[in-house]
Short mmCIF file of C-alpha atoms in Angstrom, two decimals:
data_model
loop_
_atom_site.label_atom_id
_atom_site.label_comp_id
_atom_site.label_asym_id
_atom_site.label_seq_id
_atom_site.Cartn_x
_atom_site.Cartn_y
_atom_site.Cartn_z
CA UNK A 744 -32.88 22.80 -17.10
CA UNK A 745 -31.50 18.97 -19.10
CA UNK A 746 -30.44 16.07 -17.15
CA UNK A 747 -28.93 15.13 -19.82
CA UNK A 748 -25.02 16.39 -18.79
CA UNK A 749 -25.82 14.88 -15.35
CA UNK A 750 -22.95 13.08 -13.30
CA UNK A 751 -23.59 11.15 -10.10
CA UNK A 752 -20.47 9.40 -7.89
CA UNK A 753 -20.98 7.21 -4.97
CA UNK A 754 -18.55 8.06 -1.38
CA UNK A 755 -17.24 5.88 0.35
CA UNK A 756 -15.28 7.20 3.92
CA UNK A 757 -13.39 4.67 5.46
CA UNK A 758 -15.57 3.80 8.16
CA UNK A 759 -18.39 3.36 5.49
CA UNK A 760 -15.54 0.63 4.07
CA UNK A 761 -14.74 -0.91 7.45
CA UNK A 762 -18.85 -1.32 8.06
CA UNK A 763 -19.11 -3.49 4.97
CA UNK A 764 -16.66 -6.74 6.12
CA UNK A 765 -13.54 -4.34 3.42
CA UNK A 766 -10.67 -5.48 5.85
CA UNK A 767 -10.61 -8.50 4.51
CA UNK A 768 -7.76 -10.45 3.77
CA UNK A 769 -8.90 -13.72 2.30
CA UNK A 770 -10.82 -11.43 -0.33
CA UNK A 771 -7.56 -8.70 -0.94
CA UNK A 772 -5.36 -11.83 -1.54
CA UNK A 773 -7.71 -13.93 -4.05
CA UNK A 774 -9.01 -10.78 -6.07
CA UNK A 775 -4.94 -9.37 -5.81
CA UNK A 776 -4.09 -13.22 -7.58
CA UNK A 777 -6.64 -13.01 -9.84
CA UNK A 778 -5.54 -9.86 -11.25
CA UNK A 779 -2.09 -10.87 -11.15
CA UNK A 780 -2.80 -13.65 -13.50
CA UNK A 781 -5.09 -11.36 -15.57
CA UNK A 782 -1.92 -8.70 -15.46
CA UNK A 783 -0.10 -12.02 -17.19
CA UNK A 784 -2.51 -12.37 -19.63
CA UNK A 785 -2.42 -8.96 -20.87
CA UNK A 786 -5.62 -7.85 -19.23
CA UNK A 787 -4.58 -4.81 -17.40
CA UNK A 788 -3.23 -1.61 -18.69
CA UNK A 789 -0.32 -0.85 -16.22
CA UNK A 790 1.23 2.66 -16.94
CA UNK A 791 4.17 4.04 -15.04
CA UNK A 792 3.64 5.42 -11.91
CA UNK A 793 4.23 10.04 -11.88
CA UNK A 794 6.36 10.74 -8.67
CA UNK A 795 6.70 14.11 -7.33
CA UNK A 796 9.38 14.03 -4.57
CA UNK A 797 10.18 17.30 -2.32
CA UNK A 798 12.57 16.20 0.44
CA UNK A 799 14.84 13.73 -0.90
CA UNK A 800 16.69 12.51 2.64
CA UNK A 801 13.26 11.56 4.08
CA UNK A 802 11.01 10.86 0.93
CA UNK A 803 7.90 12.69 1.46
CA UNK A 804 6.27 12.66 -1.99
CA UNK A 805 2.93 11.96 -3.56
CA UNK A 806 2.16 9.06 -6.05
CA UNK A 807 0.04 9.27 -8.83
CA UNK A 808 -0.84 5.50 -9.45
CA UNK A 809 -3.32 4.05 -12.03
CA UNK A 810 -4.46 0.89 -13.96
CA UNK A 811 -7.29 -0.48 -15.84
CA UNK A 812 -8.34 -3.52 -15.35
CA UNK A 813 -9.70 -4.34 -18.62
CA UNK A 814 -11.57 -7.64 -17.87
CA UNK A 815 -14.25 -6.15 -15.32
CA UNK A 816 -14.35 -2.86 -17.44
CA UNK A 817 -12.57 -0.31 -14.55
CA UNK A 818 -10.22 2.04 -14.37
CA UNK A 819 -8.78 3.22 -11.40
CA UNK A 820 -5.89 5.60 -10.08
CA UNK A 821 -4.55 5.84 -6.28
CA UNK A 822 -3.72 9.80 -4.88
CA UNK A 823 -1.06 8.76 -2.22
CA UNK A 824 1.22 11.15 -0.11
CA UNK A 825 3.77 9.97 2.06
CA UNK A 826 5.42 12.31 4.29
CA UNK A 827 7.68 10.22 7.14
CA UNK A 828 8.20 13.33 9.30
CA UNK A 829 4.80 13.77 10.41
CA UNK A 830 4.11 11.44 12.69
CA UNK A 831 6.89 12.95 15.56
CA UNK A 832 6.47 16.54 13.69
CA UNK A 833 2.29 16.57 13.81
CA UNK A 834 1.22 13.91 15.27
CA UNK A 835 -0.24 12.82 11.83
CA UNK A 836 -0.26 9.52 10.38
CA UNK A 837 2.12 9.61 7.68
CA UNK A 838 0.34 8.01 4.28
CA UNK A 839 -2.58 9.54 3.12
CA UNK A 840 -4.39 8.14 0.51
CA UNK A 841 -7.74 8.69 -1.98
CA UNK A 842 -8.56 6.16 -4.84
CA UNK A 843 -11.15 7.22 -8.19
CA UNK A 844 -13.31 3.97 -9.91
CA UNK A 845 -14.50 4.82 -13.86
CA UNK A 846 -16.35 2.29 -15.95
CA UNK A 847 -14.66 2.90 -18.95
CA UNK A 848 -18.21 2.21 -21.51
CA UNK A 849 -18.77 5.96 -21.01
CA UNK A 850 -15.60 6.46 -19.45
CA UNK A 851 -17.74 8.64 -15.78
CA UNK A 852 -16.55 8.06 -12.47
CA UNK A 853 -18.39 5.78 -10.18
CA UNK A 854 -16.90 5.95 -7.23
CA UNK A 855 -14.51 8.47 -5.17
CA UNK A 856 -12.78 5.83 -2.05
CA UNK A 857 -10.99 6.86 0.99
CA UNK A 858 -7.70 4.75 -0.34
CA UNK A 859 -5.39 4.51 2.97
CA UNK A 860 -7.41 1.58 4.08
CA UNK A 861 -7.01 0.01 0.31
CA UNK A 862 -3.57 0.84 0.30
CA UNK A 863 -2.06 -0.42 3.55
CA UNK A 864 -4.24 -3.77 2.72
CA UNK A 865 -2.00 -4.10 -0.60
CA UNK A 866 1.15 -4.00 1.30
CA UNK A 867 -0.45 -6.29 3.38
CA UNK A 868 -2.08 -8.68 0.59
CA UNK A 869 0.92 -9.51 -1.38
CA UNK A 870 3.05 -10.38 1.15
CA UNK A 871 0.90 -12.66 2.65
CA UNK A 872 0.44 -13.94 -1.34
CA UNK A 873 4.29 -14.56 -1.09
CA UNK A 874 4.09 -16.14 1.95
CA UNK A 875 1.68 -18.63 1.43
CA UNK A 876 4.20 -19.85 -1.47
CA UNK A 877 7.59 -18.20 0.44
CA UNK A 878 7.19 -18.72 3.91
CA UNK A 879 7.75 -22.47 6.51
CA UNK A 880 3.64 -23.69 6.16
CA UNK A 881 4.69 -24.52 10.27
CA UNK A 882 6.52 -20.53 10.94
CA UNK A 883 5.86 -20.19 14.40
CA UNK A 884 7.81 -16.57 15.46
CA UNK A 885 7.08 -13.13 13.32
CA UNK A 886 9.96 -10.95 13.92
CA UNK A 887 9.17 -7.45 12.98
CA UNK A 888 11.42 -3.83 12.84
CA UNK A 889 8.73 -1.18 12.49
CA UNK A 890 5.24 -1.14 14.14
CA UNK A 891 3.08 1.10 12.00
CA UNK A 892 -0.05 0.52 9.85
CA UNK A 893 1.99 -1.89 7.07
CA UNK A 894 3.15 -4.22 9.90
CA UNK A 895 -0.31 -4.63 11.30
CA UNK A 896 -1.85 -5.28 7.63
CA UNK A 897 1.42 -7.88 7.12
CA UNK A 898 0.57 -9.61 10.44
CA UNK A 899 -2.95 -10.04 9.50
CA UNK A 900 -2.23 -11.67 5.64
CA UNK A 901 0.05 -13.15 7.23
CA UNK A 902 -1.44 -15.12 10.07
CA UNK A 903 -4.20 -15.63 7.74
CA UNK A 904 -2.18 -17.75 5.22
CA UNK A 905 0.22 -19.46 7.92
CA UNK A 906 -1.97 -19.69 10.66
CA UNK A 907 0.63 -22.29 12.58
CA UNK A 908 2.14 -18.35 13.84
CA UNK A 909 1.65 -17.98 17.26
CA UNK A 910 4.86 -15.57 18.41
CA UNK A 911 4.90 -11.98 17.30
CA UNK A 912 8.08 -9.70 18.98
CA UNK A 913 8.56 -6.37 17.96
CA UNK A 914 10.44 -3.49 17.86
CA UNK A 915 10.14 -0.33 17.05
CA UNK A 916 11.95 3.43 17.44
CA UNK A 917 10.17 3.50 21.12
CA UNK A 918 7.74 1.12 23.73
CA UNK A 919 5.34 3.94 23.29
CA UNK A 920 4.43 2.63 19.56
CA UNK A 921 5.49 -1.49 20.43
CA UNK A 922 2.78 -0.98 23.42
CA UNK A 923 0.46 0.25 21.17
CA UNK A 924 1.18 -2.66 18.53
CA UNK A 925 0.50 -5.09 20.79
CA UNK A 926 -2.44 -2.98 22.03
CA UNK A 927 -4.27 -2.58 18.62
CA UNK A 928 -3.79 -5.90 17.43
CA UNK A 929 -4.02 -8.89 20.34
CA UNK A 930 -7.73 -8.21 20.50
CA UNK A 931 -7.34 -9.24 16.93
CA UNK A 932 -5.02 -12.00 16.99
CA UNK A 933 -5.65 -13.69 20.86
CA UNK A 934 -3.92 -17.23 20.29
CA UNK A 935 -0.79 -15.01 19.41
CA UNK A 936 1.73 -14.15 21.84
CA UNK A 937 3.18 -10.60 21.74
CA UNK A 938 7.07 -9.54 22.87
CA UNK A 939 8.26 -5.89 23.24
CA UNK A 940 11.29 -5.54 23.03
CA UNK A 941 12.54 -1.99 24.21
CA UNK A 942 13.77 -1.22 20.61
CA UNK A 943 15.99 -3.91 20.28
CA UNK A 944 15.79 -5.34 16.64
CA UNK A 945 17.90 -8.35 17.08
CA UNK A 946 15.88 -9.48 19.54
CA UNK A 947 13.23 -9.27 17.43
CA UNK A 948 14.68 -10.85 14.69
CA UNK A 949 16.56 -13.79 16.05
CA UNK A 950 15.09 -17.12 15.84
CA UNK A 951 11.80 -16.14 13.92
CA UNK A 952 10.90 -17.93 11.24
CA UNK A 953 9.71 -15.39 9.35
CA UNK A 954 10.95 -11.34 9.68
CA UNK A 955 9.41 -8.00 8.22
CA UNK A 956 10.60 -4.88 8.29
CA UNK A 957 8.12 -2.26 7.67
CA UNK A 958 10.37 1.33 8.39
CA UNK A 959 11.08 4.24 6.09
CA UNK A 960 14.39 4.05 7.41
CA UNK A 961 17.32 5.49 4.69
CA UNK A 962 20.41 3.46 5.99
CA UNK A 963 20.59 -0.75 6.61
CA UNK A 964 19.11 -2.11 10.36
CA UNK A 965 18.17 -5.41 9.58
CA UNK A 966 21.75 -7.61 10.33
CA UNK A 967 22.37 -10.54 8.60
CA UNK A 968 24.02 -12.51 11.35
CA UNK A 969 20.55 -12.21 12.97
CA UNK A 970 19.42 -14.48 10.80
CA UNK A 971 18.52 -18.02 10.99
CA UNK A 972 18.29 -20.42 8.17
CA UNK A 973 14.47 -21.40 5.50
CA UNK A 974 13.53 -17.77 7.18
CA UNK A 975 11.32 -15.70 4.48
CA UNK A 976 11.88 -12.05 4.95
CA UNK A 977 9.65 -9.61 4.07
CA UNK A 978 11.35 -6.04 2.99
CA UNK A 979 8.63 -3.23 3.01
CA UNK A 980 10.39 0.14 2.74
CA UNK A 981 13.54 1.49 1.94
CA UNK A 982 17.36 0.72 2.58
CA UNK A 983 16.16 -1.12 5.61
CA UNK A 984 19.40 -4.62 5.63
CA UNK A 985 22.46 -4.42 5.07
CA UNK A 986 23.60 -6.12 2.08
CA UNK A 987 24.92 -9.56 3.42
CA UNK A 988 21.36 -10.12 4.26
CA UNK A 989 20.46 -10.86 0.32
CA UNK A 990 23.22 -11.91 -0.29
CA UNK A 991 22.32 -14.82 2.19
CA UNK A 992 19.29 -15.71 0.83
CA UNK A 993 19.28 -18.31 -1.49
CA UNK A 994 15.72 -16.77 -4.02
CA UNK A 995 15.21 -13.19 -4.49
CA UNK A 996 11.35 -12.68 -5.43
CA UNK A 997 10.17 -9.10 -6.15
CA UNK A 998 6.67 -8.21 -6.88
CA UNK A 999 8.07 -6.47 -10.47
CA UNK A 1000 12.17 -6.86 -10.57
CA UNK A 1001 11.70 -3.73 -13.62
CA UNK A 1002 10.68 -1.55 -10.91
CA UNK A 1003 12.48 -2.28 -7.79
CA UNK A 1004 15.53 -2.43 -9.96
CA UNK A 1005 14.96 1.65 -10.43
CA UNK A 1006 13.99 2.62 -7.16
CA UNK A 1007 16.40 3.37 -3.81
CA UNK A 1008 15.84 0.06 -1.37
CA UNK A 1009 18.29 -2.40 -0.42
CA UNK A 1010 18.00 -4.65 -4.20
CA UNK A 1011 18.30 -1.40 -6.52
CA UNK A 1012 21.62 -0.18 -4.27
CA UNK A 1013 22.92 -3.10 -4.30
CA UNK A 1014 22.15 -3.15 -8.71
CA UNK A 1015 23.74 0.17 -9.18
CA UNK A 1016 26.47 -0.59 -7.26
CA UNK A 1017 27.49 -3.60 -9.18
CA UNK A 1018 26.63 -6.40 -6.45
CA UNK A 1019 23.27 -7.73 -7.89
CA UNK A 1020 22.03 -8.61 -11.49
CA UNK A 1021 19.24 -9.26 -13.46
CA UNK A 1022 20.16 -12.88 -13.64
CA UNK A 1023 20.52 -12.88 -9.49
CA UNK A 1024 16.18 -12.72 -9.09
CA UNK A 1025 14.94 -15.89 -8.73
CA UNK A 1026 11.38 -14.54 -9.99
CA UNK A 1027 8.27 -11.95 -10.01
CA UNK A 1028 5.94 -12.79 -7.77
CA UNK A 1029 3.18 -13.34 -10.64
CA UNK A 1030 5.59 -16.10 -11.61
CA UNK A 1031 4.97 -18.23 -8.60
CA UNK A 1032 1.33 -17.37 -8.64
CA UNK A 1033 0.48 -18.79 -12.59
CA UNK A 1034 3.01 -21.82 -11.68
CA UNK A 1035 5.62 -20.89 -13.66
CA UNK A 1036 8.49 -21.49 -11.32
CA UNK A 1037 8.05 -23.57 -8.71
CA UNK A 1038 8.49 -21.48 -4.93
CA UNK A 1039 9.99 -22.91 -1.51
CA UNK A 1040 11.15 -26.25 -2.94
CA UNK A 1041 12.70 -27.36 1.02
CA UNK A 1042 12.82 -26.20 4.29
CA UNK A 1043 16.64 -24.51 4.80
CA UNK A 1044 16.14 -22.29 1.85
CA UNK A 1045 16.38 -17.69 2.33
CA UNK A 1046 14.19 -16.65 0.76
CA UNK A 1047 14.24 -12.24 0.19
CA UNK A 1048 11.11 -10.38 -0.84
CA UNK A 1049 10.95 -7.08 -2.50
CA UNK A 1050 7.97 -5.74 -2.92
CA UNK A 1051 7.40 -1.80 -4.36
CA UNK A 1052 3.47 -1.52 -4.65
CA UNK A 1053 1.69 -2.69 -8.45
CA UNK A 1054 -0.98 -0.51 -8.61
CA UNK A 1055 -2.99 -2.50 -10.48
CA UNK A 1056 -3.30 -4.42 -7.15
CA UNK A 1057 -4.96 -1.66 -5.84
CA UNK A 1058 -7.86 -0.63 -8.11
CA UNK A 1059 -8.80 -4.60 -8.10
CA UNK A 1060 -8.71 -4.06 -4.32
CA UNK A 1061 -10.75 -1.19 -4.44
CA UNK A 1062 -13.21 -1.95 -6.55
CA UNK A 1063 -14.04 -5.26 -5.15
CA UNK A 1064 -14.51 -2.87 -1.28
CA UNK A 1065 -16.79 -0.79 -4.11
CA UNK A 1066 -18.95 -3.51 -5.15
CA UNK A 1067 -19.11 -4.50 -1.37
CA UNK A 1068 -20.12 -1.39 0.39
CA UNK A 1069 -22.18 -0.67 -2.05
CA UNK A 1070 -24.13 -3.55 -2.02
CA UNK A 1071 -23.88 -3.46 1.59
CA UNK A 1072 -25.77 0.62 1.32
CA UNK A 1073 -22.97 1.56 2.64
CA UNK A 1074 -22.38 4.47 -0.24
CA UNK A 1075 -23.25 8.58 -0.08
CA UNK A 1076 -24.44 9.56 -3.40
CA UNK A 1077 -22.78 13.11 -4.43
CA UNK A 1078 -23.16 14.79 -7.77
CA UNK A 1079 -20.52 16.20 -9.82
CA UNK A 1080 -22.67 18.24 -12.49
CA UNK A 1081 -26.35 18.88 -11.82
CA UNK A 1082 -26.15 19.40 -16.36
CA UNK A 1083 -24.17 20.21 -18.90
CA UNK A 1084 -22.05 23.82 -18.48
CA UNK A 1085 -23.83 26.53 -20.98
CA UNK A 1086 -27.38 24.48 -20.00
CA UNK A 1087 -27.63 25.46 -16.43
CA UNK A 1088 -30.85 28.00 -16.73
CA UNK A 1089 -29.14 31.08 -14.69
CA UNK A 1090 -25.60 30.89 -15.97
CA UNK A 1091 -25.31 34.68 -17.56
CA UNK A 1092 -25.72 34.99 -13.27
CA UNK A 1093 -22.59 33.15 -13.26
CA UNK A 1094 -19.89 34.72 -15.62
CA UNK A 1095 -18.07 36.77 -13.89
CA UNK A 1096 -17.23 40.47 -15.23
CA UNK A 1097 -13.44 40.81 -14.30
CA UNK A 1098 -11.90 40.33 -10.55
CA UNK A 1099 -13.74 41.76 -7.10
CA UNK A 1100 -13.43 45.54 -7.68
CA UNK A 1101 -11.55 47.14 -4.10
CA UNK A 1102 -14.12 48.08 -1.36
CA UNK A 1103 -13.59 50.92 -0.32
CA UNK A 1104 -12.43 51.29 3.38
CA UNK A 1105 -14.87 53.11 5.75
CA UNK A 1106 -13.83 56.42 7.42
CA UNK A 1107 -13.88 55.96 11.71
CA UNK A 1108 -16.33 58.11 11.67
CA UNK A 1109 -18.79 55.35 9.93
CA UNK A 1110 -17.47 52.24 11.97
CA UNK A 1111 -19.33 51.04 15.04
CA UNK A 1112 -17.94 47.84 17.60
CA UNK A 1113 -20.77 45.58 18.27
#
């Protein structure tokens, strides 16, 4: 049998990636900032994502997001499902993702990776980069509405760039998920004091220097009256805040305003309702990373950050994970094919002659039981 058509691929489970040290926010933010600079230089191919929505009300969907890093000669795609009802209905996580990486010299696939870790880290990393530029460096208190994995990744990333954080207050749908957040994050960040709020969002937000809403809500949970001055607000999900929250902010920053304004989030709703224009957006984050725009300019500014997700950052982070995990020997080698289709020795034995013929049912007298 000829091996000219052999195609292999490396497989990495979430456990392979974790054992390799890929839960590294420094790494995720560093490669994301490089990718943003490369994007600005025209070194990234970034097509529109494909979205398949199955329920408009709760936004159950599967997305396909692709991008190419021309300098690294790597093309990647993330296939991610977002089913907000999963936890309550089935007791399983809401988000599940896989990532495929290919090299673009010969077009061969390199790796198939579990993608939920990367996807959630990208959400945290982009917020961490924004916080580095827009949160007050002496911020002490962070308040969360939402206690899922994206909230947890936010905390890891923001603590990385704002080490002064010392108090974390969390509000969720119930006390159980708040306590789970504290139980899981407490050992990772022992210098932070955690406070559950008993599902009281106002208690989590009032007096916080940094605010994060990480929910699937399609109605405003965050009230403008709760927000003081000098606050950095990272908005993740859908319609999570009152329009007056936006109006209370001196700067509105997006990962990509051109994509945000076509979604179903607070900013896009305001845009469609005629309450927000293109001129009201201060910057895309890449403008700040590349030095075209300034970050925070005084301690009194309220700054609103909205990210919808840039798939080229997922590709950049997953490629960094791939290299680190492969170097650590955590790759599992799989074979996609041993040779080309018509070079298989016994191909004639595999050719189907049509649908299987119906099997004659045996009569009762020929049947037996064990």
